[in-house]
């Protein structure tokens, strides 16, 4: 019985994390459908603005006074806002699965930073190989848009900052860090959305889609990931998280009609293997604050 009682909560946590990742990529796919109407900037404003509103109503962080280290919190929130904005800008011109794979290089670089073991250099080599297959090299048959690639890599850098600053903010603000950070990120994203889309953001016809993006991309996956994180070992969590580029690629094919070449699928697979290998071989506690993207 004790074996069953141990396996059941773990299986539930794994299921929650998988649902979280699928939810996030479905939300990104839905957001991409909004691009022709409000642009990537408007979709980002919808996502962070409505997510912040939902989280503020749910968490009510104003009840907890006397918090300190607002600089880390503001850095965390601004990193979140910038990361989301440039990631959505990348989706305008490159497929979802490729954008997520490129974005994943940020946390990977952070996890491998300062490594001196030979095995870590194997994972670095795999990342480099994956990037070599994905980057828009001259003469490549289906070269990716270089601007979209740069936006996705910038999102990866933002994700790395988000992890570092998120750990500091979380140490001071606890569970309220996500709510407050999302609100700060919304303050950054909303002006860009208004500047690009203007009054189109207020269209009642778009509100259901905007709420769908907010719930699927932030409110639901963040909540599920928080529960999974408390029930799964850090190594297991990080290894499962490495499946995200594959889930994103499948979502792009199924929901957006995107098509990837065999080389692009191979590139995504090499980055997934590098992410899983890094998670399995890391000796210290996981760096990642998993509430990403």
mmCIF file of C-alpha atoms in Angstrom:
data_model
loop_
_atom_site.group_PDB
_atom_site.id
_atom_site.type_symbol
_atom_site.label_atom_id
_atom_site.label_comp_id
_atom_site.label_asym_id
_atom_site.label_seq_id
_atom_site.Cartn_x
_atom_site.Cartn_y
_atom_site.Cartn_z
ATOM 1 C CA UNK A 1 0.000 0.000 0.000
ATOM 2 C CA UNK A 2 2.803 2.378 0.837
ATOM 3 C CA UNK A 3 4.190 1.984 -2.692
ATOM 4 C CA UNK A 4 0.819 2.915 -4.193
ATOM 5 C CA UNK A 5 0.408 5.833 -1.825
ATOM 6 C CA UNK A 6 3.796 7.142 -3.001
ATOM 7 C CA UNK A 7 3.287 6.567 -6.715
ATOM 8 C CA UNK A 8 -0.192 8.132 -6.921
ATOM 9 C CA UNK A 9 0.807 11.658 -5.798
ATOM 10 C CA UNK A 10 3.865 11.547 -8.074
ATOM 11 C CA UNK A 11 1.758 10.449 -11.041
ATOM 12 C CA UNK A 12 -0.721 13.232 -10.291
ATOM 13 C CA UNK A 13 2.081 15.793 -10.116
ATOM 14 C CA UNK A 14 3.565 14.574 -13.413
ATOM 15 C CA UNK A 15 0.112 14.822 -14.995
ATOM 16 C CA UNK A 16 -0.304 18.359 -13.678
ATOM 17 C CA UNK A 17 3.032 19.409 -15.142
ATOM 18 C CA UNK A 18 2.245 17.876 -18.541
ATOM 19 C CA UNK A 19 -1.182 19.568 -18.590
ATOM 20 C CA UNK A 20 0.554 22.808 -17.621
ATOM 21 C CA UNK A 21 2.971 22.601 -20.566
ATOM 22 C CA UNK A 22 0.211 21.691 -23.020
ATOM 23 C CA UNK A 23 -1.919 24.547 -21.664
ATOM 24 C CA UNK A 24 0.911 27.026 -22.108
ATOM 25 C CA UNK A 25 1.568 26.048 -25.721
ATOM 26 C CA UNK A 26 -2.158 26.091 -26.529
ATOM 27 C CA UNK A 27 -2.265 29.593 -25.078
ATOM 28 C CA UNK A 28 0.669 30.643 -27.262
ATOM 29 C CA UNK A 29 -1.085 29.189 -30.311
ATOM 30 C CA UNK A 30 -4.266 31.092 -29.453
ATOM 31 C CA UNK A 31 -2.250 34.274 -28.964
ATOM 32 C CA UNK A 32 -0.730 33.866 -32.432
ATOM 33 C CA UNK A 33 -4.238 33.865 -33.910
ATOM 34 C CA UNK A 34 -4.680 37.336 -32.374
ATOM 35 C CA UNK A 35 -1.599 38.756 -34.107
ATOM 36 C CA UNK A 36 -3.445 39.881 -37.273
ATOM 37 C CA UNK A 37 -5.923 41.815 -35.098
ATOM 38 C CA UNK A 38 -3.831 43.363 -32.308
ATOM 39 C CA UNK A 39 -0.278 42.351 -33.134
ATOM 40 C CA UNK A 40 2.203 40.497 -30.959
ATOM 41 C CA UNK A 41 2.356 43.569 -28.719
ATOM 42 C CA UNK A 42 -1.402 43.554 -28.165
ATOM 43 C CA UNK A 43 -1.445 39.812 -27.476
ATOM 44 C CA UNK A 44 1.299 40.289 -24.870
ATOM 45 C CA UNK A 45 -0.699 43.103 -23.254
ATOM 46 C CA UNK A 46 -3.751 40.841 -23.128
ATOM 47 C CA UNK A 47 -1.802 37.965 -21.641
ATOM 48 C CA UNK A 48 0.005 39.846 -18.889
ATOM 49 C CA UNK A 49 -2.697 42.423 -18.199
ATOM 50 C CA UNK A 50 -5.557 39.973 -17.763
ATOM 51 C CA UNK A 51 -3.318 37.425 -16.011
ATOM 52 C CA UNK A 52 -2.278 40.093 -13.522
ATOM 53 C CA UNK A 53 -5.913 41.037 -12.921
ATOM 54 C CA UNK A 54 -6.926 37.404 -12.329
ATOM 55 C CA UNK A 55 -3.979 36.742 -10.034
ATOM 56 C CA UNK A 56 -4.539 39.962 -8.058
ATOM 57 C CA UNK A 57 -8.172 39.048 -7.457
ATOM 58 C CA UNK A 58 -7.190 35.532 -6.432
ATOM 59 C CA UNK A 59 -4.087 36.166 -4.305
ATOM 60 C CA UNK A 60 -4.888 39.690 -2.967
ATOM 61 C CA UNK A 61 -1.213 40.399 -2.183
ATOM 62 C CA UNK A 62 -2.010 43.774 -0.600
ATOM 63 C CA UNK A 63 -2.968 41.864 2.560
ATOM 64 C CA UNK A 64 0.710 41.158 3.204
ATOM 65 C CA UNK A 65 2.543 44.296 4.214
ATOM 66 C CA UNK A 66 6.086 44.895 5.366
ATOM 67 C CA UNK A 67 7.826 43.216 2.423
ATOM 68 C CA UNK A 68 11.311 44.285 1.411
ATOM 69 C CA UNK A 69 13.698 44.016 -1.548
ATOM 70 C CA UNK A 70 11.426 45.654 -4.102
ATOM 71 C CA UNK A 71 14.375 46.065 -6.459
ATOM 72 C CA UNK A 72 14.574 42.310 -7.049
ATOM 73 C CA UNK A 73 10.804 42.171 -7.496
ATOM 74 C CA UNK A 74 10.820 44.985 -10.059
ATOM 75 C CA UNK A 75 13.722 43.362 -11.899
ATOM 76 C CA UNK A 76 11.857 40.054 -11.915
ATOM 77 C CA UNK A 77 8.652 41.652 -13.199
ATOM 78 C CA UNK A 78 10.377 43.698 -15.893
ATOM 79 C CA UNK A 79 12.316 40.608 -17.029
ATOM 80 C CA UNK A 80 9.011 38.722 -17.234
ATOM 81 C CA UNK A 81 7.384 41.478 -19.286
ATOM 82 C CA UNK A 82 10.310 41.838 -21.690
ATOM 83 C CA UNK A 83 10.659 38.054 -22.063
ATOM 84 C CA UNK A 84 6.997 37.641 -23.000
ATOM 85 C CA UNK A 85 7.043 40.581 -25.388
ATOM 86 C CA UNK A 86 10.082 39.505 -27.401
ATOM 87 C CA UNK A 87 8.924 35.866 -27.403
ATOM 88 C CA UNK A 88 5.592 36.831 -28.971
ATOM 89 C CA UNK A 89 7.445 39.086 -31.422
ATOM 90 C CA UNK A 90 9.492 36.050 -32.471
ATOM 91 C CA UNK A 91 6.311 34.066 -33.153
ATOM 92 C CA UNK A 92 5.349 36.499 -35.908
ATOM 93 C CA UNK A 93 7.936 34.996 -38.254
ATOM 94 C CA UNK A 94 9.207 31.656 -36.901
ATOM 95 C CA UNK A 95 7.350 28.472 -35.878
ATOM 96 C CA UNK A 96 6.292 27.983 -32.257
ATOM 97 C CA UNK A 97 8.404 24.868 -31.645
ATOM 98 C CA UNK A 98 11.550 26.522 -32.976
ATOM 99 C CA UNK A 99 10.925 29.692 -30.952
ATOM 100 C CA UNK A 100 10.588 27.659 -27.740
ATOM 101 C CA UNK A 101 13.703 25.622 -28.547
ATOM 102 C CA UNK A 102 15.710 28.808 -29.109
ATOM 103 C CA UNK A 103 14.272 30.363 -25.958
ATOM 104 C CA UNK A 104 15.324 27.282 -23.996
ATOM 105 C CA UNK A 105 18.980 28.175 -24.586
ATOM 106 C CA UNK A 106 18.687 30.825 -21.841
ATOM 107 C CA UNK A 107 17.985 28.464 -18.922
ATOM 108 C CA UNK A 108 20.373 25.908 -20.429
ATOM 109 C CA UNK A 109 23.214 28.430 -20.510
ATOM 110 C CA UNK A 110 22.423 29.395 -16.931
ATOM 111 C CA UNK A 111 22.454 25.770 -15.777
ATOM 112 C CA UNK A 112 25.752 25.078 -17.563
ATOM 113 C CA UNK A 113 27.433 28.342 -16.575
ATOM 114 C CA UNK A 114 30.689 27.674 -14.808
ATOM 115 C CA UNK A 115 30.595 23.930 -15.490
ATOM 116 C CA UNK A 116 33.924 22.133 -15.652
ATOM 117 C CA UNK A 117 32.867 18.482 -15.991
ATOM 118 C CA UNK A 118 33.395 16.788 -19.334
ATOM 119 C CA UNK A 119 29.753 15.608 -19.425
ATOM 120 C CA UNK A 120 28.518 19.196 -19.291
ATOM 121 C CA UNK A 121 30.524 19.966 -22.409
ATOM 122 C CA UNK A 122 28.631 17.160 -24.171
ATOM 123 C CA UNK A 123 25.366 18.991 -23.432
ATOM 124 C CA UNK A 124 26.905 22.281 -24.602
ATOM 125 C CA UNK A 125 27.987 20.597 -27.846
ATOM 126 C CA UNK A 126 24.445 19.303 -28.375
ATOM 127 C CA UNK A 127 23.012 22.795 -27.878
ATOM 128 C CA UNK A 128 25.507 24.223 -30.372
ATOM 129 C CA UNK A 129 24.617 21.477 -32.854
ATOM 130 C CA UNK A 130 20.910 22.189 -32.426
ATOM 131 C CA UNK A 131 21.445 25.908 -32.936
ATOM 132 C CA UNK A 132 23.590 25.258 -36.018
ATOM 133 C CA UNK A 133 20.675 23.350 -37.532
ATOM 134 C CA UNK A 134 18.140 26.038 -36.603
ATOM 135 C CA UNK A 135 19.916 29.317 -37.269
ATOM 136 C CA UNK A 136 19.287 31.040 -40.646
ATOM 137 C CA UNK A 137 22.513 30.128 -42.396
ATOM 138 C CA UNK A 138 23.104 31.307 -45.939
ATOM 139 C CA UNK A 139 22.110 28.870 -48.624
ATOM 140 C CA UNK A 140 19.795 26.950 -46.319
ATOM 141 C CA UNK A 141 16.667 25.856 -48.174
ATOM 142 C CA UNK A 142 14.166 27.017 -45.576
ATOM 143 C CA UNK A 143 16.176 29.630 -43.696
ATOM 144 C CA UNK A 144 14.508 31.131 -40.654
ATOM 145 C CA UNK A 145 13.842 34.838 -40.376
ATOM 146 C CA UNK A 146 16.935 36.262 -38.609
ATOM 147 C CA UNK A 147 14.911 38.916 -36.794
ATOM 148 C CA UNK A 148 12.566 36.279 -35.387
ATOM 149 C CA UNK A 149 15.560 34.199 -34.317
ATOM 150 C CA UNK A 150 17.094 37.183 -32.518
ATOM 151 C CA UNK A 151 13.815 37.856 -30.707
ATOM 152 C CA UNK A 152 13.636 34.200 -29.574
ATOM 153 C CA UNK A 153 17.245 34.262 -28.349
ATOM 154 C CA UNK A 154 16.510 37.543 -26.550
ATOM 155 C CA UNK A 155 13.574 35.780 -24.875
ATOM 156 C CA UNK A 156 16.040 33.128 -23.732
ATOM 157 C CA UNK A 157 18.244 35.795 -22.168
ATOM 158 C CA UNK A 158 15.141 37.251 -20.523
ATOM 159 C CA UNK A 159 14.229 33.801 -19.187
ATOM 160 C CA UNK A 160 17.694 33.473 -17.597
ATOM 161 C CA UNK A 161 17.271 36.886 -15.916
ATOM 162 C CA UNK A 162 13.762 35.890 -14.868
ATOM 163 C CA UNK A 163 15.161 32.801 -13.112
ATOM 164 C CA UNK A 164 17.925 34.637 -11.262
ATOM 165 C CA UNK A 165 15.774 37.588 -10.184
ATOM 166 C CA UNK A 166 12.748 35.348 -9.541
ATOM 167 C CA UNK A 167 14.674 33.369 -6.941
ATOM 168 C CA UNK A 168 15.550 36.601 -5.119
ATOM 169 C CA UNK A 169 12.017 37.968 -5.358
ATOM 170 C CA UNK A 170 10.517 34.675 -4.244
ATOM 171 C CA UNK A 171 12.789 34.552 -1.191
ATOM 172 C CA UNK A 172 11.349 37.870 -0.008
ATOM 173 C CA UNK A 173 7.795 37.905 -1.326
ATOM 174 C CA UNK A 174 6.978 34.199 -1.291
ATOM 175 C CA UNK A 175 3.946 33.038 -3.262
ATOM 176 C CA UNK A 176 2.978 36.665 -3.954
ATOM 177 C CA UNK A 177 6.088 37.148 -6.126
ATOM 178 C CA UNK A 178 4.373 35.683 -9.213
ATOM 179 C CA UNK A 179 1.311 37.907 -8.793
ATOM 180 C CA UNK A 180 3.309 41.077 -8.179
ATOM 181 C CA UNK A 181 5.858 40.229 -10.869
ATOM 182 C CA UNK A 182 3.125 39.594 -13.428
ATOM 183 C CA UNK A 183 1.575 42.959 -12.532
ATOM 184 C CA UNK A 184 4.902 44.726 -13.054
ATOM 185 C CA UNK A 185 5.395 42.870 -16.337
ATOM 186 C CA UNK A 186 1.938 44.055 -17.417
ATOM 187 C CA UNK A 187 2.982 47.662 -16.734
ATOM 188 C CA UNK A 188 5.775 47.169 -19.264
ATOM 189 C CA UNK A 189 3.746 45.298 -21.894
ATOM 190 C CA UNK A 190 0.476 47.259 -21.913
ATOM 191 C CA UNK A 191 1.956 50.540 -23.274
ATOM 192 C CA UNK A 192 3.454 48.605 -26.202
ATOM 193 C CA UNK A 193 0.081 46.972 -26.847
ATOM 194 C CA UNK A 194 -1.751 50.297 -26.751
ATOM 195 C CA UNK A 195 0.827 51.964 -29.017
ATOM 196 C CA UNK A 196 0.471 49.193 -31.600
ATOM 197 C CA UNK A 197 -3.219 48.236 -31.450
ATOM 198 C CA UNK A 198 -4.882 51.265 -29.862
ATOM 199 C CA UNK A 199 -8.625 50.966 -29.282
ATOM 200 C CA UNK A 200 -8.731 47.529 -30.949
ATOM 201 C CA UNK A 201 -7.670 46.118 -27.576
ATOM 202 C CA UNK A 202 -11.049 47.194 -26.174
ATOM 203 C CA UNK A 203 -13.065 45.230 -28.718
ATOM 204 C CA UNK A 204 -15.662 43.084 -26.860
ATOM 205 C CA UNK A 205 -15.415 40.452 -29.594
ATOM 206 C CA UNK A 206 -11.772 39.815 -28.698
ATOM 207 C CA UNK A 207 -12.315 39.543 -24.937
ATOM 208 C CA UNK A 208 -13.056 35.765 -24.899
ATOM 209 C CA UNK A 209 -9.881 35.067 -26.881
ATOM 210 C CA UNK A 210 -7.875 37.420 -24.667
ATOM 211 C CA UNK A 211 -9.140 35.675 -21.540
ATOM 212 C CA UNK A 212 -8.299 32.338 -23.118
ATOM 213 C CA UNK A 213 -4.723 33.486 -23.710
ATOM 214 C CA UNK A 214 -4.437 34.778 -20.127
ATOM 215 C CA UNK A 215 -5.831 31.605 -18.552
ATOM 216 C CA UNK A 216 -4.080 29.077 -20.801
ATOM 217 C CA UNK A 217 -0.723 30.880 -20.905
ATOM 218 C CA UNK A 218 -0.408 32.066 -17.318
ATOM 219 C CA UNK A 219 -3.116 31.511 -14.704
ATOM 220 C CA UNK A 220 -3.662 27.763 -15.270
ATOM 221 C CA UNK A 221 -0.082 26.613 -16.017
ATOM 222 C CA UNK A 222 1.410 28.748 -13.221
ATOM 223 C CA UNK A 223 -1.018 27.236 -10.705
ATOM 224 C CA UNK A 224 -0.448 23.659 -11.887
ATOM 225 C CA UNK A 225 3.326 24.097 -11.973
ATOM 226 C CA UNK A 226 3.366 25.425 -8.413
ATOM 227 C CA UNK A 227 1.543 22.278 -7.209
ATOM 228 C CA UNK A 228 3.781 19.984 -9.275
ATOM 229 C CA UNK A 229 6.918 21.695 -7.991
ATOM 230 C CA UNK A 230 5.976 20.953 -4.382
ATOM 231 C CA UNK A 231 5.397 17.241 -5.137
ATOM 232 C CA UNK A 232 8.185 16.379 -7.586
ATOM 233 C CA UNK A 233 11.943 16.175 -7.021
ATOM 234 C CA UNK A 234 13.697 19.123 -8.660
ATOM 235 C CA UNK A 235 15.567 16.826 -11.063
ATOM 236 C CA UNK A 236 12.348 15.147 -12.220
ATOM 237 C CA UNK A 237 10.655 18.508 -12.663
ATOM 238 C CA UNK A 238 13.520 19.921 -14.745
ATOM 239 C CA UNK A 239 13.765 16.802 -16.892
ATOM 240 C CA UNK A 240 10.045 16.851 -17.686
ATOM 241 C CA UNK A 241 10.244 20.567 -18.446
ATOM 242 C CA UNK A 242 12.733 19.754 -21.223
ATOM 243 C CA UNK A 243 9.818 18.259 -23.193
ATOM 244 C CA UNK A 244 8.409 21.736 -23.732
ATOM 245 C CA UNK A 245 10.032 22.418 -27.137
ATOM 246 C CA UNK A 246 8.557 19.146 -28.467
ATOM 247 C CA UNK A 247 5.115 19.989 -27.085
ATOM 248 C CA UNK A 248 5.389 23.442 -28.653
ATOM 249 C CA UNK A 249 6.337 21.953 -32.021
ATOM 250 C CA UNK A 250 3.373 19.565 -31.941
ATOM 251 C CA UNK A 251 1.046 22.430 -30.920
ATOM 252 C CA UNK A 252 2.339 24.509 -33.808
ATOM 253 C CA UNK A 253 1.673 21.707 -36.285
ATOM 254 C CA UNK A 254 -1.749 20.783 -34.864
ATOM 255 C CA UNK A 255 -3.159 24.235 -34.035
ATOM 256 C CA UNK A 256 -1.346 26.619 -36.378
ATOM 257 C CA UNK A 257 -0.684 24.455 -39.423
ATOM 258 C CA UNK A 258 3.068 25.030 -39.140
ATOM 259 C CA UNK A 259 5.388 22.624 -40.913
ATOM 260 C CA UNK A 260 8.936 21.792 -39.859
ATOM 261 C CA UNK A 261 11.650 20.153 -41.916
ATOM 262 C CA UNK A 262 13.361 16.958 -40.796
ATOM 263 C CA UNK A 263 16.480 18.963 -39.867
ATOM 264 C CA UNK A 264 14.409 21.329 -37.741
ATOM 265 C CA UNK A 265 12.816 18.420 -35.884
ATOM 266 C CA UNK A 266 16.320 17.000 -35.360
ATOM 267 C CA UNK A 267 17.512 20.355 -34.018
ATOM 268 C CA UNK A 268 14.634 20.508 -31.534
ATOM 269 C CA UNK A 269 15.390 16.932 -30.460
ATOM 270 C CA UNK A 270 19.071 17.736 -29.776
ATOM 271 C CA UNK A 271 18.112 20.718 -27.593
ATOM 272 C CA UNK A 272 15.605 18.555 -25.693
ATOM 273 C CA UNK A 273 18.297 15.909 -25.074
ATOM 274 C CA UNK A 274 20.710 18.627 -23.890
ATOM 275 C CA UNK A 275 18.079 20.067 -21.521
ATOM 276 C CA UNK A 276 17.212 16.628 -20.107
ATOM 277 C CA UNK A 277 20.869 15.679 -19.772
ATOM 278 C CA UNK A 278 21.664 18.913 -17.971
ATOM 279 C CA UNK A 279 18.758 18.386 -15.564
ATOM 280 C CA UNK A 280 19.797 14.796 -14.843
ATOM 281 C CA UNK A 281 23.479 15.526 -14.332
ATOM 282 C CA UNK A 282 23.261 18.778 -12.370
ATOM 283 C CA UNK A 283 24.762 18.388 -8.898
ATOM 284 C CA UNK A 284 23.241 21.423 -7.242
ATOM 285 C CA UNK A 285 19.563 22.208 -6.656
ATOM 286 C CA UNK A 286 17.756 23.199 -9.849
ATOM 287 C CA UNK A 287 18.287 26.800 -10.848
ATOM 288 C CA UNK A 288 15.039 27.221 -12.630
ATOM 289 C CA UNK A 289 12.107 29.117 -11.248
ATOM 290 C CA UNK A 290 9.766 27.037 -13.447
ATOM 291 C CA UNK A 291 7.033 29.554 -13.988
ATOM 292 C CA UNK A 292 8.413 30.595 -17.241
ATOM 293 C CA UNK A 293 7.635 32.047 -20.648
#
